[in-house]
CSV table of C-alpha atoms and ligand atoms in Angstrom, one decimal:
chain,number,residue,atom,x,y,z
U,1074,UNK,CA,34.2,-84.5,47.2
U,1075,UNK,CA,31.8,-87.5,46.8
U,1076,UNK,CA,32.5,-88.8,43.7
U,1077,UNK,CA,28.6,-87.7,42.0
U,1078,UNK,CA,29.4,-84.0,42.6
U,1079,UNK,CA,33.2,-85.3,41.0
U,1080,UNK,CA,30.7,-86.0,37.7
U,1081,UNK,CA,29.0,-82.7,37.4
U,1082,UNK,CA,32.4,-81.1,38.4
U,1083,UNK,CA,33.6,-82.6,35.2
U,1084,UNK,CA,30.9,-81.9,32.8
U,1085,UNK,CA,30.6,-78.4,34.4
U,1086,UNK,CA,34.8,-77.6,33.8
U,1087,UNK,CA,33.6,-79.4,29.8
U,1088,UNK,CA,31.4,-76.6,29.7
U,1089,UNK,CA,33.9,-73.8,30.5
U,1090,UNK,CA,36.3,-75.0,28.0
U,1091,UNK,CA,34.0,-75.7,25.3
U,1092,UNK,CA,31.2,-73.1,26.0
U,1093,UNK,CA,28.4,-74.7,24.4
U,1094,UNK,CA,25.2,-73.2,23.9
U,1095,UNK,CA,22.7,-75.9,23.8
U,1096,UNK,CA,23.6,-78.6,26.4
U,1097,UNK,CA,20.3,-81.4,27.1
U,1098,UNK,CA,21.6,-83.6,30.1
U,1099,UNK,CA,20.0,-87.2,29.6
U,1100,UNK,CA,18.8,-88.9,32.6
U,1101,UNK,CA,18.5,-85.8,34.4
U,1102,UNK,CA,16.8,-87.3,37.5
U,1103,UNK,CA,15.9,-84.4,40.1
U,1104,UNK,CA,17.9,-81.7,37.7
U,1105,UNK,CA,21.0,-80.9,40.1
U,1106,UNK,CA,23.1,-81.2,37.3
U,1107,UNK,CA,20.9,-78.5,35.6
U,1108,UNK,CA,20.9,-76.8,38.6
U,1109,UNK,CA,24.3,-76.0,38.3
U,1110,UNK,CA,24.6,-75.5,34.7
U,1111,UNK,CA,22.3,-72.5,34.7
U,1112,UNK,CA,25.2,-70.3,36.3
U,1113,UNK,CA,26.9,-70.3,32.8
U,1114,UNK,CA,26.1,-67.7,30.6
U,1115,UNK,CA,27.1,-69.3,27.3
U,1116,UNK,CA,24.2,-71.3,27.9
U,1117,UNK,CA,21.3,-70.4,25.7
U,1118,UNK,CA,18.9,-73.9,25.6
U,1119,UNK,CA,19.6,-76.1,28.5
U,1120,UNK,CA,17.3,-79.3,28.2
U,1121,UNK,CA,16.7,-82.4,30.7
U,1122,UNK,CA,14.8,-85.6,30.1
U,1123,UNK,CA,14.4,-88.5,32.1
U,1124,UNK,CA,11.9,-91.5,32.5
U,1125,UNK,CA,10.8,-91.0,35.7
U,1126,UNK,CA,8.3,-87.5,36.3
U,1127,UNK,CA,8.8,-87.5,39.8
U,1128,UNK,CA,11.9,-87.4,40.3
U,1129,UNK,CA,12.1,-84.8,37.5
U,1130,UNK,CA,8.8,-82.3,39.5
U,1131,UNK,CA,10.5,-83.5,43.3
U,1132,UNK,CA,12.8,-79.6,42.5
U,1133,UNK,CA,12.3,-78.6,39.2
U,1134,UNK,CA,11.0,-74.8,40.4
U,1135,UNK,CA,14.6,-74.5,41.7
U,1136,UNK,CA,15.0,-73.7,37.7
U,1137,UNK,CA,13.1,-70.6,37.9
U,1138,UNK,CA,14.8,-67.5,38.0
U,1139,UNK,CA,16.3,-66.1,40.9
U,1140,UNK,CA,17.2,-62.1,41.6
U,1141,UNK,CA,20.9,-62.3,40.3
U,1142,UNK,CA,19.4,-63.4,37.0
U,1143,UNK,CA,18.0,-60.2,36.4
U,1144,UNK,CA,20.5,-58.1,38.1
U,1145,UNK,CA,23.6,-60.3,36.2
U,1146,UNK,CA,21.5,-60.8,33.1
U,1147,UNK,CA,23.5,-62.4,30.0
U,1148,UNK,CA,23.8,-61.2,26.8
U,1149,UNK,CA,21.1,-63.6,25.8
U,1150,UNK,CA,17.8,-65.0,27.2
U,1151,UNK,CA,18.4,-68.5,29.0
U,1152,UNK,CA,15.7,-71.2,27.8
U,1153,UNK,CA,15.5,-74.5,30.3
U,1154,UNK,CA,12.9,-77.3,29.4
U,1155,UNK,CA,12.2,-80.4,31.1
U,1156,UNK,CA,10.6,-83.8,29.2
U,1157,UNK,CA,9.7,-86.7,30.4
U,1158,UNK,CA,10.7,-89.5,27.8
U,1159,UNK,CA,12.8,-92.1,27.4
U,1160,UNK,CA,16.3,-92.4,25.7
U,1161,UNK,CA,15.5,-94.9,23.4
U,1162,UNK,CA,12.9,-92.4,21.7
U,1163,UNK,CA,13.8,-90.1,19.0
U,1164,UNK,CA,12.2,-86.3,19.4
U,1165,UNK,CA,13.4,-83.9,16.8
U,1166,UNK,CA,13.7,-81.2,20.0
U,1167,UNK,CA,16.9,-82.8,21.3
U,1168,UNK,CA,18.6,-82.3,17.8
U,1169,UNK,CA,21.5,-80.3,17.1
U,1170,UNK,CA,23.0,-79.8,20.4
U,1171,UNK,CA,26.7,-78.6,21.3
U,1172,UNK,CA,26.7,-81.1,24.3
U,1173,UNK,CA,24.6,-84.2,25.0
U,1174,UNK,CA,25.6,-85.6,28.8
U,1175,UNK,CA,24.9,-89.2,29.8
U,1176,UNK,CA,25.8,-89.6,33.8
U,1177,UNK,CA,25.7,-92.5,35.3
U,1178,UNK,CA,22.5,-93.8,32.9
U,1179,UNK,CA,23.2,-96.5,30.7
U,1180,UNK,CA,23.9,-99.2,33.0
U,1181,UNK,CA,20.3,-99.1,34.2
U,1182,UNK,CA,19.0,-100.2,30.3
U,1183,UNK,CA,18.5,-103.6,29.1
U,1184,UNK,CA,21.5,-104.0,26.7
U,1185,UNK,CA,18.8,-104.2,23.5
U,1186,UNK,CA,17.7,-100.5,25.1
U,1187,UNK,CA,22.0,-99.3,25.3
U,1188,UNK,CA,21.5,-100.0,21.5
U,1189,UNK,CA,19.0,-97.8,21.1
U,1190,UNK,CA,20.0,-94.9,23.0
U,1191,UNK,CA,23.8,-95.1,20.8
U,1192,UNK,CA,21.6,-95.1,17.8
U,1193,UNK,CA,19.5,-91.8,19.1
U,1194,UNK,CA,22.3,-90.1,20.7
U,1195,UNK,CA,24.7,-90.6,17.7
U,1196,UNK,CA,22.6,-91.0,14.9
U,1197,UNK,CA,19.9,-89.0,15.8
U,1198,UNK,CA,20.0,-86.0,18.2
U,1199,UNK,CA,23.9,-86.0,16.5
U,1200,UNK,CA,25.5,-83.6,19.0
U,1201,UNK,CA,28.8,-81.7,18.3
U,1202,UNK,CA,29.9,-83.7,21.6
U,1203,UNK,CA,29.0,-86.6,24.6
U,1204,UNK,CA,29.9,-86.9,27.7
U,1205,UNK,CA,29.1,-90.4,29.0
U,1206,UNK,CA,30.0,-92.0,32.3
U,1207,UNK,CA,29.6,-95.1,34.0
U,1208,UNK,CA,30.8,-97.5,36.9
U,1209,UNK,CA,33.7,-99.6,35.8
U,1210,UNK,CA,33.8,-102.9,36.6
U,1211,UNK,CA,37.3,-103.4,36.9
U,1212,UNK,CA,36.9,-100.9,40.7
U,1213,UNK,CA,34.4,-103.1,42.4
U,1214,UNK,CA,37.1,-105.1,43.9
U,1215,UNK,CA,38.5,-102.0,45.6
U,1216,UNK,CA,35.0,-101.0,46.8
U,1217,UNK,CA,35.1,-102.0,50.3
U,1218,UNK,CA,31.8,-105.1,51.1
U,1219,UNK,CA,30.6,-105.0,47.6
U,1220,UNK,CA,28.8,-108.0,46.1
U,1221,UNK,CA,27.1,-107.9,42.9
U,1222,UNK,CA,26.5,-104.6,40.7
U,1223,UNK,CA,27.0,-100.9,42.9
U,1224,UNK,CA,23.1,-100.4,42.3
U,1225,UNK,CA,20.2,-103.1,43.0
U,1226,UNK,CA,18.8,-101.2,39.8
U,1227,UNK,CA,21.9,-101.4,37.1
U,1228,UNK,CA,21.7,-104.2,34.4
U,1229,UNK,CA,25.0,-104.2,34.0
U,1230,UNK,CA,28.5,-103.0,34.6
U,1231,UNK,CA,31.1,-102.6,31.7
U,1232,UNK,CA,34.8,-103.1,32.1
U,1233,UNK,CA,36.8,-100.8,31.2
U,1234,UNK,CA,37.3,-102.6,27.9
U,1235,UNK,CA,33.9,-103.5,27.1
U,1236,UNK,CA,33.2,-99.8,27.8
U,1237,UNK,CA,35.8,-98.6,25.4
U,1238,UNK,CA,34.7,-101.4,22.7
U,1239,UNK,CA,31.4,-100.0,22.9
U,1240,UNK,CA,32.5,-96.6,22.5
U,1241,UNK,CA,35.3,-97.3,19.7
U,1242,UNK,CA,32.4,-98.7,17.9
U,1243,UNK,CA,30.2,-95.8,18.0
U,1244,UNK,CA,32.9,-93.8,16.7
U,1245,UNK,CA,33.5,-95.9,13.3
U,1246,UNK,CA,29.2,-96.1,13.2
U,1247,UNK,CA,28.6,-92.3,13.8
U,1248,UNK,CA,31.8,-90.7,13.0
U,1249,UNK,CA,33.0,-89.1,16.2
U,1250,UNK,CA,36.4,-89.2,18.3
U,1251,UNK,CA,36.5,-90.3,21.8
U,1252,UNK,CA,38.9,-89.5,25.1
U,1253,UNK,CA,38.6,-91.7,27.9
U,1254,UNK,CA,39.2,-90.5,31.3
U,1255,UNK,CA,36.7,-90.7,34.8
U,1256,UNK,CA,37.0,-89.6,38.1
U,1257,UNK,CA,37.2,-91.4,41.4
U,1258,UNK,CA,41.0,-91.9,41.9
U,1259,UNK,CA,43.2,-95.2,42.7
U,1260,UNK,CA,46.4,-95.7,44.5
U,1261,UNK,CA,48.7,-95.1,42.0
U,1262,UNK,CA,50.0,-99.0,42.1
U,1263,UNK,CA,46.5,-99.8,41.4
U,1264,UNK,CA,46.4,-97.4,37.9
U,1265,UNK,CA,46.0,-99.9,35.5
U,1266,UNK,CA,42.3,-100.6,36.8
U,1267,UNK,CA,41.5,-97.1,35.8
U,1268,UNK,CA,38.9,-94.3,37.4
U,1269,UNK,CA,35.6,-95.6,39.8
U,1270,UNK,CA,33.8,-93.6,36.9
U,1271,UNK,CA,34.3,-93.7,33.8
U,1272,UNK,CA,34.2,-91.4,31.4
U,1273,UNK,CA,33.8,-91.2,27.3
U,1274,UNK,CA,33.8,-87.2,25.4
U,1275,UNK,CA,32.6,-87.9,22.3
U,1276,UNK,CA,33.4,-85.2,19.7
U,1277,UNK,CA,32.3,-85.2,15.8
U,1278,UNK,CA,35.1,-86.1,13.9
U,1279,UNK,CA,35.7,-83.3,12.1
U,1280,UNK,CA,39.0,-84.4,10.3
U,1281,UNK,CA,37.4,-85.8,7.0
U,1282,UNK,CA,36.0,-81.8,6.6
U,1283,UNK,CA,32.5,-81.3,7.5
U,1284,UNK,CA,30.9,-84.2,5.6
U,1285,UNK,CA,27.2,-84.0,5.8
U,1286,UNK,CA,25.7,-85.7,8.8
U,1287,UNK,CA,23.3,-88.6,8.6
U,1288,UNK,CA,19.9,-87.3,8.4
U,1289,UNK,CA,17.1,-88.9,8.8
U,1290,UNK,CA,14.1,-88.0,7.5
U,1291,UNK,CA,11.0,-89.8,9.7
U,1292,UNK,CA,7.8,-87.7,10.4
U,1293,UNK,CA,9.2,-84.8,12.6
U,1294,UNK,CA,6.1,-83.9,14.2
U,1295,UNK,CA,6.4,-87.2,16.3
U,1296,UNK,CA,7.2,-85.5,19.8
U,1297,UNK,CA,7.3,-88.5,21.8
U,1298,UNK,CA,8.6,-86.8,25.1
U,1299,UNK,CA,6.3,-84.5,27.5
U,1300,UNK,CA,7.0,-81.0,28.5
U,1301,UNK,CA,7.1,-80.7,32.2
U,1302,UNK,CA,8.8,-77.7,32.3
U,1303,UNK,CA,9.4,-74.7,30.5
U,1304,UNK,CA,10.7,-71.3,31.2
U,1305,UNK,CA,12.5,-68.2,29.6
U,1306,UNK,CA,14.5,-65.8,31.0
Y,1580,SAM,N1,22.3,-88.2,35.9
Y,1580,SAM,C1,22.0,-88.2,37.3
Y,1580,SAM,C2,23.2,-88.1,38.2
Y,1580,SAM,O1,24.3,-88.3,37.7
Y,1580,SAM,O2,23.0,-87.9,39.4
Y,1580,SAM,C3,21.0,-89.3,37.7
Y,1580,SAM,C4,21.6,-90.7,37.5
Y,1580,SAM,S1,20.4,-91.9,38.0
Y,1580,SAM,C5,21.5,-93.2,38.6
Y,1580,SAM,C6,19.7,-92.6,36.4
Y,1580,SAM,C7,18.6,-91.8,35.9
Y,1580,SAM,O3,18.2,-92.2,34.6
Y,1580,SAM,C8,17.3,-91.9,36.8
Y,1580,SAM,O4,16.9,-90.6,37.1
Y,1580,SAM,C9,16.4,-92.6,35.9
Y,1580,SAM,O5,15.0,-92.3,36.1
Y,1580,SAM,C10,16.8,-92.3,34.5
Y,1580,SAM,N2,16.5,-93.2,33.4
Y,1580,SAM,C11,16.5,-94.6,33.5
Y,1580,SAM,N3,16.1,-95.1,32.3
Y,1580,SAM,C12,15.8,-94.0,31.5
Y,1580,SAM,C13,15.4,-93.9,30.1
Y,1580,SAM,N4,15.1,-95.0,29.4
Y,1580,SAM,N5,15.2,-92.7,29.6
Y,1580,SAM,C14,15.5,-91.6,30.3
Y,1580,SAM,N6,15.9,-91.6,31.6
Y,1580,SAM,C15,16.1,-92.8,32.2
């Protein structure tokens, strides 16, 4: 499969393992991710937010219930919201989460902006665990005509090291434990330039015992973002 349906594949086999019940997918663009994520009844809150209101209206009513999910109802009601907002913006609705999911998003902030969005993903919203992806540099050279970054819009592309250095150092800030993997497979002689995609799950170090998490305590009634969306069923 094309390797965008490879990254909800992943996050959606995350979510089998790990059953979460409150997953918020950042950068949610026209919600296909969502889409697909409403199949799973361990869901209870599943939240989307991007920048850009069109794209998020172009299919959003595709959320609404269908038949099955009253004939197959869960053992719980199923609560979807969509916001418009940026990333870089603290809203005390995306706190508390079981699963944040970043795909394919960071590379189109300014880098000041990338330090933002670590400080509200891990310090704020503080989810039990992140999936984040992005292109890795290191492929471009086995992407066949490609000049420049994969995306006229993308302000930069991390190697797989400055990826990982990034991510290393959100674990020591925020306290979490990262796996690296990706999808998008190489020749096996080619291995050590890694996936097309890569791939960080965060998950809150939990080894120290639950410590109490960084809290901070700014005016909560600051809701920055902008429902465009909400339904219950
Ligand atoms: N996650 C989707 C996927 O994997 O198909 C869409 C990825 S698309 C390349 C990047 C998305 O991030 C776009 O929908 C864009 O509008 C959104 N975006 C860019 N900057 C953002 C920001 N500061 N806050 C929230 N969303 C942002």
């Amino acid at each position: 499969p094309p390797l965008y349906i490879q990254r909800y594949e992943f996050v959606i086999d995350f979510v089998k393992e790990n059953k979460p019940k409150k997953v918020v997918d950042l950068g949610c663009n026209d919600c296909t991710l969502l889409r697909k994520l409403k199949f799973h009844k361990e869901i209870e809150l599943l939240a989307g937010l991007d920048i850009d209101c069109a794209v998020i209206r172009a299919k959003m009513y595709e959320l609404a219930p269908i038949p099955t999910d009253y004939l197959q109802p869960g053992d719980h009601p199923l609560t979807i919201e969509l916001y418009q907002g940026s990333v870089t913006e603290r809203d005390p609705r995306t706190k508390g989460f079981d699963l944040v999911t970043s795909i394919e998003l960071i590379e189109h902030l300014q880098l000041e902006d990338v330090d933002r969005f670590t400080e509200v993903v891990f310090g704020y919203m503080a989810p039990v665990a992140a999936i984040i992806s992005t292109p890795n540099a290191d492929f471009n050279p086995l992407l066949p005509g490609l000049t420049g970054f994969r995306h006229y819009d993308h302000k930069f592309e991390w190697t797989k090291v400055e990826f990982q250095t990034w991510a290393l150092k959100v674990c020591k800030e925020f306290g979490y434990v990262v796996a690296f993997t990706g999808v998008g497979q190489i020749p096996a002689q080619e291995e050590s330039i890694g996936f097309c995609s890569q791939i960080g799950v965060f998950q809150i170090d939990r080894s120290g015992g639950d410590a109490p998490r960084l809290q901070n305590n700014v005016a909560e009634e600051h809701l920055p973002y902008r429902v465009l969306y909400n339904v219950v069923y």
